[in-house]
Amino acid sequence: MLNIIKKSPYESSALSDCLKYIKSGDVILFTEDGIYAVKKEGAFGKLVSDASQTCAVYYLFPDAEARGIKSEEVISLAKPVDYKGFVDLVGDSLKSMTW
Amino acid sequence: MLNIIKKSPYESSALSDCLKYIKSGDVILFTEDGIYAVKKEGAFGKLVSDASQTCAVYYLFPDAEARGIKSEEVISLAKPVDYKGFVDLVGDSLKSMTW
Amino acid sequence: MKDQKAKIMFVCRTAPYGTIYEQEAIEAMIMFSSYEQDISVAFIGDGVFSLKKGQDPSLINIKNFTQTYLVLKDDFEISHLYVEKESLEERGVREEDLLAEVEVIPRAELRNKIDEMKVLLPF
Amino acid sequence: MKDQKAKIMFVCRTAPYGTIYEQEAIEAMIMFSSYEQDISVAFIGDGVFSLKKGQDPSLINIKNFTQTYLVLKDDFEISHLYVEKESLEERGVREEDLLAEVEVIPRAELRNKIDEMKVLLPF
Amino acid sequence: MKFGILLKESPYNYQAFDSVYNFANAALEMGHEIIGIFFYDDAVYVGNKYLEPPQGERNIKSYIHALKSKGVRLVICVAAGKRRGLTQNTVSESAEISGLGQLLELSIESDRLITF
Amino acid sequence: MKFGILLKESPYNYQAFDSVYNFANAALEMGHEIIGIFFYDDAVYVGNKYLEPPQGERNIKSYIHALKSKGVRLVICVAAGKRRGLTQNTVSESAEISGLGQLLELSIESDRLITF
């Protein structure tokens, strides 16, 4: 299952709600204000790095650029995708859940 | 200062953001989905009871009724107000902040 | 439409009244139920508050749409109403506080149900 | 309008782009600045992300409205741009990452500034 | 006392406009004055003259007519409105379209400005 | 692959519609099919024909014309739309108004349904 998180983890429970439901083999994609979750320096970098032990973690690169989050500021286990990569992720999982 | 919290504490950071800013003499009013914060049984009853040591805590009774939260389910330190009571609370504080 | 019934799940995650999502989700459930597909509904997180007994939004001039849950399984073709046990517990809502007959199941079991679905509709 | 200048503070609490609040808050700041009142802006919580250097929303076809912060104090009559220190730290944003010259102050001090205001406008 | 109100949320996805309506009625009944309600961000949708709520549902159109008839000024932000398709041609007769200066005036002239 | 899209958020307060637009364009460029976008809740505001975005700002009207011209069906929910003032008279020529059955059909007919 592909899990999409688009809200800031600092102001929304979307990330923590999602993490309660993930299973090995799931994919998590961070988009829009969800991007702040993959920032290395910040309150959620460690949590998301831990989650990447179970799940493949991606972030939407154009949304990170928009917010001034450069790739070197992102946790090393999160992989960047552009919109085409986003489309592939949706296709590769049998279904998606937007948290 | 009157602090108004209208979002659910389970899905929004409004309550925790507000609590970082309160000062002795402040008032907190819970309205709309913020009502769930004053439920005795639940994850935030204790936190809000603790806050009521510093601040006067109120909740908008019609919003609690709407959600099926009866007065006996609400923490004892939170006082019910109707819309007229809400108007009085706004008048009694020099300003308000909606979180 | 294809021959086999599609398995579709509404995932209700928001509290009632503060936002319109639950109300419009119910409108969609009712409509979907008339098309003979395999429709289920899961309440997780703040979604469980939609099922709380004794709601009376008349004081705020809003319609009590949650009464619909009472008849969703009987009068409409909704296969399952699942409620996540952990979300109820975290929110201090007991099973006897729920207004409709629902299946309260642990999160891990609900996740298995989710895995069987073709489509998830989050509200 | 009254003779004494009104002390008004925009309280920016949301991140840019995901929602429009910060963009429309800036439009209001610019308009307010032309009326010779005492206008200040405080960035707390996710609002501090609006000030992060190097934003480039061109890839998502959105205008980079945050450039306005660079000139808000100089070209417009905004008295103060405050940023809450604790919110920066929690989000791993350093002072040198900020795009405009702002006053980074501890939360307790910002609360004292808030107490001096007549009106707070949360965005 | 003179109250000013700022509403930022859309009237259907959020309860905020209902809260404004109930608050304003209570204040007026108590003899207070509401010197204006400023609709900003998605709240400008309140002023759409084409709203047709289903029967038995809260009727935003009648709410704003009622507020207007009690003397409350309802101001739709011109810039936020234009973006969202609210213009002189599409705005309700009970509301008016004006600039952000009106929000500043509410901030200055009211004894209390409250945001919903 | 056939994609269906459900959008729930309003196009101005939230980035979600921008994400839909960028996602849809990428999918089309890759040779996938978007069999429809269903606009529900506050997302119905996307279909308002009176939108007039300021210069230099993203233009929702041109976005939906572009999607339509690429063969993407844009469906505004009739019930959600009526509440919010979106009817045959106020809807953009690039969008159509239809019922929730269309969302069900998207759910069934698409290989993947994604919610924004």
XYZ file of C-alpha atoms in Angstrom:
676
model
C 0.000 0.000 0.000
C 1.149 3.509 -0.814
C 0.662 5.980 2.054
C 0.579 9.658 1.119
C 1.233 12.281 3.771
C 0.627 15.867 2.746
C 0.206 17.682 6.045
C 2.867 19.112 8.313
C 3.757 16.658 11.093
C 4.099 19.631 13.446
C 0.473 20.622 13.170
C -1.387 17.484 12.062
C -1.635 13.904 13.277
C -1.448 12.570 9.701
C 2.071 11.151 10.097
C 1.471 9.533 13.471
C -1.885 8.112 12.317
C -0.209 6.654 9.251
C 2.664 5.109 11.205
C 0.143 3.193 13.335
C -1.110 1.458 10.193
C 1.980 0.704 8.170
C 3.089 -2.823 7.443
C 6.290 -4.218 6.047
C 6.293 -3.658 2.294
C 4.312 -0.429 2.456
C 5.533 2.721 0.789
C 5.311 6.208 2.312
C 5.410 9.298 0.120
C 5.695 12.774 1.643
C 4.213 15.635 -0.386
C 3.094 19.258 0.119
C 3.523 20.346 3.777
C 4.253 16.705 4.646
C 7.751 17.407 3.317
C 8.819 18.851 6.673
C 8.738 15.314 8.096
C 11.827 14.247 6.117
C 13.965 17.172 7.212
C 17.065 15.782 8.919
C 17.265 18.563 11.485
C 13.876 18.751 13.055
C 11.572 16.809 15.325
C 10.590 14.025 12.902
C 13.737 13.042 11.008
C 14.556 10.239 13.445
C 10.981 8.886 13.504
C 10.793 8.728 9.726
C 14.271 7.193 9.463
C 13.082 4.477 11.839
C 9.968 3.920 9.730
C 12.164 3.425 6.683
C 13.328 0.158 8.241
C 9.853 -1.220 7.505
C 8.762 0.863 4.515
C 10.283 2.489 1.487
C 10.213 6.251 2.101
C 10.001 8.817 -0.702
C 9.452 12.554 -0.882
C 8.199 14.695 -3.727
C 11.250 16.666 -4.792
C 9.392 19.658 -6.349
C 7.486 20.175 -3.073
C 10.761 20.096 -1.132
C 12.383 22.613 -3.522
C 9.350 24.870 -3.178
C 9.903 24.979 0.561
C 13.637 25.545 0.362
C 14.456 22.064 1.684
C 17.564 21.007 -0.266
C 18.329 17.320 -0.767
C 21.270 17.523 1.630
C 18.856 18.630 4.376
C 16.750 15.495 3.922
C 17.277 12.253 5.849
C 19.455 9.931 3.794
C 16.918 7.087 3.763
C 14.236 9.136 1.991
C 14.454 9.018 -1.803
C 13.420 11.950 -4.011
C 10.846 11.492 -6.777
C 9.423 13.965 -9.255
C 5.778 13.853 -10.408
C 6.538 11.017 -12.817
C 8.066 9.087 -9.955
C 4.914 9.858 -7.963
C 2.825 8.368 -10.785
C 5.031 5.264 -10.783
C 4.634 4.859 -7.028
C 0.851 4.956 -7.363
C 1.022 2.400 -10.151
C 3.421 0.110 -8.275
C 1.171 -0.254 -5.203
C -2.214 -1.942 -5.499
C -3.865 0.953 -3.681
C -3.142 4.229 -1.960
C -4.259 5.887 1.226
C -4.012 9.633 1.672
C -3.673 10.475 5.374
C -6.002 37.030 27.006
C -8.755 34.741 25.794
C -7.469 31.683 23.931
C -9.944 29.944 21.658
C -9.319 26.349 20.601
C -11.621 24.986 17.952
C -9.716 22.027 16.538
C -9.571 18.473 17.812
C -6.511 17.927 20.021
C -6.171 14.456 18.502
C -5.532 15.731 15.011
C -4.254 19.277 15.414
C -1.482 20.959 17.376
C -3.756 23.881 18.322
C -4.044 22.860 21.987
C -0.366 22.138 22.492
C 0.626 25.340 20.671
C -1.737 27.331 22.869
C -0.480 25.753 26.097
C 3.055 26.892 25.250
C 1.853 30.494 25.284
C -0.535 30.719 28.213
C 0.160 32.872 31.214
C -1.462 33.077 34.608
C -4.736 34.985 34.267
C -5.414 33.767 30.730
C -8.710 32.180 29.793
C -9.074 29.151 27.505
C -12.341 28.454 25.705
C -12.895 25.188 23.857
C -15.340 25.289 20.949
C -16.263 23.204 17.870
C -14.032 20.109 17.575
C -11.861 21.564 20.338
C -14.542 20.236 22.705
C -12.940 16.785 22.707
C -10.084 18.220 24.773
C -12.280 18.619 27.883
C -13.583 15.054 27.833
C -12.685 13.431 31.154
C -12.043 10.016 29.647
C -9.648 10.567 26.821
C -6.067 11.543 26.180
C -6.294 15.243 27.057
C -8.492 15.512 30.175
C -5.517 15.441 32.507
C -3.508 17.968 30.471
C -6.377 20.455 30.388
C -7.117 19.918 34.089
C -3.490 20.790 34.790
C -3.766 23.909 32.636
C -6.770 25.005 34.665
C -4.390 25.593 37.598
C -3.049 28.575 35.646
C -6.028 29.577 33.506
C -9.784 29.635 33.728
C -11.074 26.906 31.398
C -14.454 27.053 29.664
C -16.181 25.045 26.968
C -19.025 25.995 24.676
C -21.923 23.912 25.921
C -23.920 23.842 22.617
C -20.867 22.458 20.812
C -20.483 19.749 23.477
C -24.188 18.813 23.241
C -23.891 18.619 19.465
C -21.148 16.035 19.854
C -22.932 14.003 22.499
C -20.525 15.043 25.251
C -22.704 15.402 28.359
C -21.628 17.680 31.195
C -20.882 14.678 33.426
C -18.331 13.500 30.838
C -16.430 16.782 31.035
C -13.531 17.428 33.421
C -14.855 19.113 36.551
C -12.590 22.147 36.244
C -14.010 23.205 32.866
C -17.067 25.455 33.104
C -19.831 25.411 30.503
C -20.882 28.602 28.695
C -23.535 29.214 26.057
C -23.066 31.724 23.217
C -23.900 34.626 25.521
C -21.257 33.377 27.907
C -18.870 33.200 24.947
C -19.656 36.863 24.164
C -18.969 37.782 27.803
C -15.636 35.959 27.736
C -14.567 37.921 24.657
C -15.636 41.142 26.336
C -13.913 40.329 29.635
C -10.480 39.786 28.082
C -8.660 42.643 26.398
C -7.989 40.507 23.344
C -8.426 37.042 21.944
C -6.268 34.592 20.059
C -7.804 31.807 17.997
C -5.380 28.898 17.773
C -18.931 -2.008 -15.126
C -16.969 -5.154 -14.410
C -18.692 -8.332 -13.318
C -17.020 -8.924 -9.994
C -18.068 -6.643 -7.140
C -15.507 -3.986 -6.336
C -14.383 -3.835 -2.704
C -14.439 -0.196 -1.632
C -13.833 1.165 1.854
C -14.681 4.574 3.237
C -12.040 5.457 5.820
C -13.639 7.987 8.185
C -10.998 9.874 10.134
C -12.650 13.153 11.082
C -14.979 14.253 13.861
C -18.513 15.353 12.980
C -19.759 18.996 12.719
C -16.390 20.792 12.946
C -15.953 19.876 9.289
C -18.382 18.595 6.682
C -16.317 15.554 5.645
C -18.319 12.985 7.624
C -21.639 14.350 6.436
C -20.635 14.273 2.786
C -19.024 10.867 3.298
C -22.404 9.519 4.452
C -24.103 10.986 1.400
C -21.589 9.119 -0.735
C -22.083 5.869 1.241
C -25.835 6.015 0.657
C -25.391 6.594 -3.045
C -22.738 3.863 -3.377
C -24.948 1.363 -1.523
C -27.470 1.368 -4.340
C -25.011 0.070 -6.939
C -24.570 -3.471 -5.594
C -20.887 -3.279 -4.905
C -19.068 -4.444 -1.770
C -18.944 -1.287 0.339
C -17.537 -1.097 3.847
C -16.849 1.735 6.240
C -14.012 2.001 8.765
C -13.950 4.530 11.588
C -10.491 5.344 12.854
C -8.977 8.251 14.762
C -11.455 11.079 15.339
C -13.851 9.294 12.993
C -15.050 7.218 15.953
C -16.654 10.351 17.441
C -19.205 10.255 14.610
C -20.679 7.152 16.218
C -21.084 8.586 19.705
C -24.573 8.278 21.144
C -26.623 11.274 22.226
C -25.481 13.826 19.658
C -27.759 16.844 19.473
C -26.562 19.540 17.083
C -29.919 21.353 17.160
C -28.458 23.968 19.517
C -25.988 24.913 16.791
C -28.658 24.640 14.064
C -27.017 21.740 12.315
C -28.720 18.564 11.121
C -27.898 15.384 13.025
C -26.735 13.380 10.042
C -25.232 10.591 12.153
C -28.643 8.983 12.660
C -28.074 7.549 9.212
C -25.505 5.162 10.669
C -28.328 3.410 12.538
C -29.824 2.177 9.304
C -26.799 1.984 7.035
C -26.369 -1.762 7.299
C -30.051 -2.683 7.339
C -31.709 -0.320 4.886
C -28.719 0.266 2.657
C -26.328 -2.248 1.171
C -23.292 -1.536 3.306
C -21.410 -4.744 4.059
C -19.484 -3.764 7.172
C -19.114 -0.931 9.657
C -15.755 -1.369 11.363
C -14.539 0.677 14.317
C -10.949 0.596 15.413
C -10.657 -0.495 19.051
C -7.501 1.475 19.851
C -8.982 4.759 18.628
C -12.022 4.230 20.851
C -9.823 3.532 23.863
C -7.537 6.498 23.282
C -10.624 8.750 23.160
C -12.361 7.213 26.173
C -15.346 6.090 24.098
C -16.824 2.756 25.200
C -18.555 0.253 22.945
C -21.857 0.884 24.730
C -21.507 4.589 23.867
C -21.850 3.814 20.162
C -25.113 4.621 18.431
C -25.119 1.871 15.838
C -24.277 -1.804 15.726
C -20.755 -1.930 14.494
C -17.838 -4.323 14.466
C -15.196 -3.143 16.915
C -11.905 -4.671 15.828
C -8.235 -4.174 16.709
C -6.112 -2.022 14.454
C -4.057 -4.934 13.139
C -7.197 -6.761 12.066
C -8.580 -3.629 10.420
C -5.348 -3.290 8.521
C -5.906 -6.805 7.160
C -9.382 -5.789 6.005
C -7.857 -2.726 4.342
C -5.462 -5.002 2.477
C -8.427 -6.767 0.846
C -9.821 -3.562 -0.644
C -9.477 -2.294 -4.182
C -10.095 1.330 -3.279
C -9.849 3.418 -0.090
C -11.796 6.656 0.184
C -10.446 8.741 3.065
C -12.799 11.275 4.651
C -10.084 56.534 13.018
C -8.754 57.171 16.489
C -5.710 59.368 17.047
C -3.424 56.897 18.777
C -1.889 54.240 16.593
C -3.459 50.817 17.036
C -1.052 48.010 17.846
C -1.904 45.077 15.612
C 0.001 41.811 15.281
C -0.227 39.216 12.559
C 0.447 35.835 14.140
C 1.701 33.553 11.346
C 1.402 29.913 12.337
C 1.183 28.044 9.035
C 3.716 26.777 6.530
C 3.787 28.304 3.038
C 2.280 26.727 -0.141
C 0.367 23.824 1.452
C -2.267 26.407 2.346
C -2.838 29.966 1.166
C -2.981 31.537 4.640
C 0.559 32.930 4.613
C 0.185 34.376 1.123
C -3.057 36.138 1.946
C -1.611 37.226 5.303
C 1.184 39.014 3.427
C -1.323 40.746 1.171
C -3.038 42.012 4.302
C 0.260 43.130 5.857
C 1.105 45.187 2.777
C -2.288 46.855 2.776
C -2.217 47.504 6.526
C 1.253 49.030 6.298
C -0.046 51.946 4.267
C -2.402 53.175 6.987
C 0.203 54.410 9.474
C -0.687 52.113 12.309
C 1.701 50.093 14.480
C 1.829 46.747 12.676
C 4.016 43.834 13.704
C 4.318 40.242 12.556
C 5.165 37.198 14.656
C 6.190 33.841 13.206
C 5.535 30.914 15.479
C 5.111 27.186 14.932
C 5.128 26.224 11.251
C 4.982 29.928 10.407
C 8.774 30.040 10.729
C 9.055 27.908 7.569
C 7.769 30.896 5.577
C 11.080 32.609 6.279
C 13.319 29.793 5.114
C 15.916 30.794 2.516
C 16.060 29.210 -0.930
C 12.398 28.570 -1.569
C 11.641 27.852 -5.199
C 8.014 26.992 -5.874
C 8.429 27.424 -9.644
C 8.519 23.623 -10.063
C 4.982 23.466 -8.670
C 3.929 26.569 -10.648
C 3.313 28.701 -7.577
C 4.496 32.256 -7.038
C 7.239 32.744 -4.444
C 5.388 35.266 -2.325
C 7.863 35.055 0.552
C 10.288 37.405 -1.211
C 8.017 40.134 0.089
C 9.384 39.549 3.595
C 12.739 40.886 2.405
C 11.297 44.353 1.948
C 8.477 44.377 4.473
C 10.330 46.414 7.082
C 12.145 48.720 4.690
C 9.659 49.508 1.949
C 6.499 49.045 3.963
C 5.639 50.404 7.369
C 5.903 47.191 9.379
C 7.356 47.896 12.825
C 8.662 44.460 13.774
C 9.157 40.975 12.354
C 9.489 38.618 15.329
C 10.422 34.947 15.058
C 10.027 32.618 17.993
C 13.337 30.988 18.895
C 11.885 27.730 20.234
C 9.884 27.085 17.057
C 13.015 27.543 14.955
C 14.949 25.124 17.147
C 12.223 22.474 17.158
C 12.178 22.590 13.344
C 15.930 22.594 12.904
C 15.940 25.989 11.202
C 18.944 28.144 12.024
C 18.988 31.930 12.157
C 21.322 32.050 9.151
C 18.707 30.038 7.187
C 16.256 32.936 7.377
C 15.683 35.027 4.267
C 14.945 38.361 5.919
C 16.309 40.364 8.787
C 14.095 39.478 11.672
C 14.160 39.637 15.459
C 14.583 36.133 16.867
C 13.230 36.191 20.402
C 12.358 33.576 23.037
C 8.731 32.540 23.417
C 8.328 34.208 26.816
C 9.503 37.520 25.404
C 7.191 37.177 22.397
C 4.312 36.561 24.770
C 5.134 39.887 26.430
C 4.987 41.607 23.045
C 1.640 39.937 22.409
C 0.362 41.359 25.679
C 0.991 44.891 24.378
C -1.221 44.411 21.322
C -4.776 45.576 20.819
C -5.559 43.016 18.139
C -4.103 39.652 17.090
C -4.717 38.336 13.585
C -3.912 34.631 13.422
C -2.997 33.199 10.015
C -19.406 46.883 23.419
C -18.379 46.989 19.742
C -17.293 43.685 18.228
C -15.556 43.100 14.921
C -15.313 39.621 13.425
C -12.815 38.071 11.004
C -13.805 34.799 9.330
C -11.234 32.819 7.349
C -12.763 29.375 6.743
C -15.132 28.251 4.008
C -18.762 28.009 5.092
C -19.346 24.397 4.086
C -16.230 22.474 4.975
C -15.987 24.148 8.376
C -18.269 24.996 11.275
C -16.670 28.424 11.704
C -19.409 30.387 9.909
C -22.080 28.723 12.053
C -20.121 29.787 15.097
C -19.940 33.358 13.779
C -23.699 33.375 13.220
C -24.516 32.072 16.686
C -21.982 34.369 18.331
C -23.254 37.435 16.482
C -26.887 36.724 17.350
C -26.039 36.278 21.016
C -24.037 39.514 21.052
C -26.835 41.463 19.359
C -29.455 40.058 21.748
C -27.301 41.208 24.638
C -27.320 44.748 23.260
C -23.780 44.730 21.888
C -22.907 46.063 18.469
C -21.308 44.021 15.654
C -19.632 46.708 13.591
C -18.737 44.310 10.814
C -17.791 40.836 9.702
C -14.830 40.613 7.338
C -14.705 37.537 5.107
C -11.187 36.579 4.048
C -9.456 33.527 2.558
C -12.017 30.822 1.690
C -14.633 32.547 3.857
C -15.471 34.801 0.918
C -17.578 31.902 -0.403
C -20.203 32.893 2.177
C -21.149 35.782 -0.095
C -21.998 33.660 -3.157
C -25.522 34.529 -4.298
C -26.034 31.162 -6.024
C -25.979 28.973 -2.871
C -28.905 26.529 -2.785
C -28.733 24.430 0.370
C -30.865 21.267 0.448
C -34.052 21.382 2.498
C -33.680 20.818 6.206
C -30.111 22.032 6.136
C -28.733 25.250 7.545
C -29.233 28.015 5.009
C -26.257 30.324 4.682
C -28.149 32.717 2.439
C -30.872 33.237 5.031
C -28.189 33.599 7.729
C -26.544 36.481 5.962
C -29.865 38.122 5.088
C -30.770 37.898 8.795
C -27.464 39.406 9.909
C -27.728 42.176 7.327
C -31.301 42.982 8.389
C -30.017 43.412 11.955
C -27.621 46.054 10.690
C -24.427 43.993 10.539
C -22.070 44.950 7.698
C -20.838 41.919 5.798
C -17.651 42.662 3.891
C -16.152 40.290 1.318
C -12.473 40.970 0.613
C -12.196 42.127 -2.994
C -8.839 40.463 -3.723
C -9.618 37.132 -2.034
C -13.053 37.199 -3.663
C -11.860 37.869 -7.192
C -9.512 34.874 -7.084
C -12.395 32.701 -6.020
C -14.977 34.024 -8.480
C -16.770 36.395 -6.111
C -17.337 39.712 -7.857
C -20.045 42.393 -8.006
C -21.954 40.100 -10.375
C -21.918 37.004 -8.199
C -22.081 38.442 -4.691
C -25.183 38.237 -2.521
C -27.192 41.446 -2.153
C -26.700 41.187 1.624
C -22.933 41.415 1.395
C -20.601 44.079 0.012
C -17.235 43.784 -1.649
C -14.472 45.968 -0.275
C -10.762 46.082 0.474
C -8.519 44.977 3.301
C -8.660 48.517 4.662
C -12.032 47.488 6.064
C -10.377 44.785 8.157
C -7.919 47.344 9.478
C -10.791 49.673 10.293
C -12.580 46.870 12.147
C -9.365 46.219 14.075
C -9.121 49.855 15.080
C -12.752 50.771 15.637
C -13.915 47.661 17.473
C -13.438 47.150 21.185
C -12.704 43.500 20.431
C -11.794 41.796 17.181
C -12.372 38.059 17.192
C -11.207 35.580 14.559
C -13.180 32.469 13.645
C -2.691 2.313 -16.633
C -6.032 3.976 -15.900
C -6.040 6.480 -13.053
C -9.044 8.004 -11.306
C -8.660 11.016 -9.043
C -10.761 12.256 -6.121
C -10.171 15.825 -4.955
C -11.745 17.063 -1.703
C -10.021 20.342 -0.858
C -10.801 23.845 -2.078
C -8.481 25.075 -4.819
C -7.346 28.275 -3.123
C -6.848 27.489 0.527
C -5.019 24.243 -0.265
C -2.275 23.052 -2.576
C -4.174 19.838 -3.370
C -5.533 20.971 -6.744
C -2.058 22.025 -7.861
C -0.847 18.566 -6.939
C -3.676 17.000 -8.958
C -2.756 19.132 -11.948
C 0.933 18.271 -11.809
C 0.224 14.594 -11.161
C -2.258 14.370 -14.029
C 0.104 16.035 -16.484
C 2.929 13.704 -15.533
C 0.683 10.652 -15.899
C -0.568 11.789 -19.309
C 2.954 12.492 -20.530
C 3.923 8.971 -19.503
C 1.145 7.570 -21.659
C -1.255 6.709 -18.843
C -4.940 7.515 -18.970
C -6.793 9.739 -16.465
C -10.338 8.460 -16.747
C -11.741 11.224 -14.607
C -11.302 13.677 -11.767
C -14.170 13.820 -9.297
C -14.517 17.064 -7.335
C -16.201 16.627 -3.962
C -16.565 18.639 -0.734
C -15.015 22.116 -1.158
C -13.145 20.955 -4.268
C -16.266 21.707 -6.323
C -15.162 25.355 -6.251
C -12.608 24.421 -8.920
C -15.459 24.412 -11.438
C -16.582 28.003 -10.865
C -16.606 29.826 -14.194
C -16.185 33.265 -12.587
C -12.657 32.728 -11.214
C -10.345 35.639 -12.063
C -6.881 34.983 -10.644
C -4.533 37.971 -10.443
C -1.778 38.207 -13.021
C 1.322 36.155 -12.373
C -0.606 33.703 -10.247
C -1.554 30.143 -11.107
C -4.707 30.147 -13.179
C -7.166 27.449 -12.204
C -9.398 28.183 -15.157
C -6.592 27.585 -17.631
C -5.597 24.445 -15.693
C -8.991 22.879 -16.121
C -9.252 23.954 -19.764
C -5.866 22.303 -20.342
C -6.912 19.076 -18.610
C -10.190 18.991 -20.507
C -8.426 19.554 -23.830
C -6.251 16.526 -23.040
C -9.400 14.447 -22.743
C -9.704 14.323 -18.950
C -13.314 14.304 -17.674
C -13.821 16.796 -14.858
C -16.865 15.933 -12.780
C -18.329 18.299 -10.167
C -20.567 16.525 -7.642
C -24.097 17.833 -8.134
C -25.112 17.713 -4.451
C -21.890 19.179 -3.065
C -21.965 21.768 -5.849
C -25.539 22.909 -5.313
C -24.872 23.615 -1.638
C -21.921 25.762 -2.627
C -23.565 27.626 -5.486
C -22.147 25.547 -8.344
C -24.921 24.752 -10.809
C -25.322 24.427 -14.578
C -25.424 28.230 -14.725
C -22.228 28.867 -12.815
C -20.047 25.935 -13.807
C -17.099 26.234 -16.149
C -17.580 24.936 -19.680
C -14.652 22.582 -19.123
C -16.328 20.753 -16.249
C -19.552 18.780 -16.017
C -21.968 18.362 -13.146
C -22.936 14.822 -12.250
C -23.757 12.519 -9.353
C -21.778 10.440 -6.885
C -22.336 7.434 -9.124
C -19.501 8.853 -11.203
C -17.140 8.525 -8.239
C -18.214 4.921 -7.816
C -17.632 4.319 -11.506
C -14.154 5.858 -11.233
C -13.484 3.564 -8.263
C -14.510 0.514 -10.265
C -13.174 1.355 -13.710
C -9.799 2.780 -12.754
C -6.780 0.643 -12.046
C -5.889 3.058 -9.272
C -7.994 5.673 -7.525
C -5.995 8.338 -5.728
C -7.325 10.937 -3.326
C -5.835 14.418 -3.028
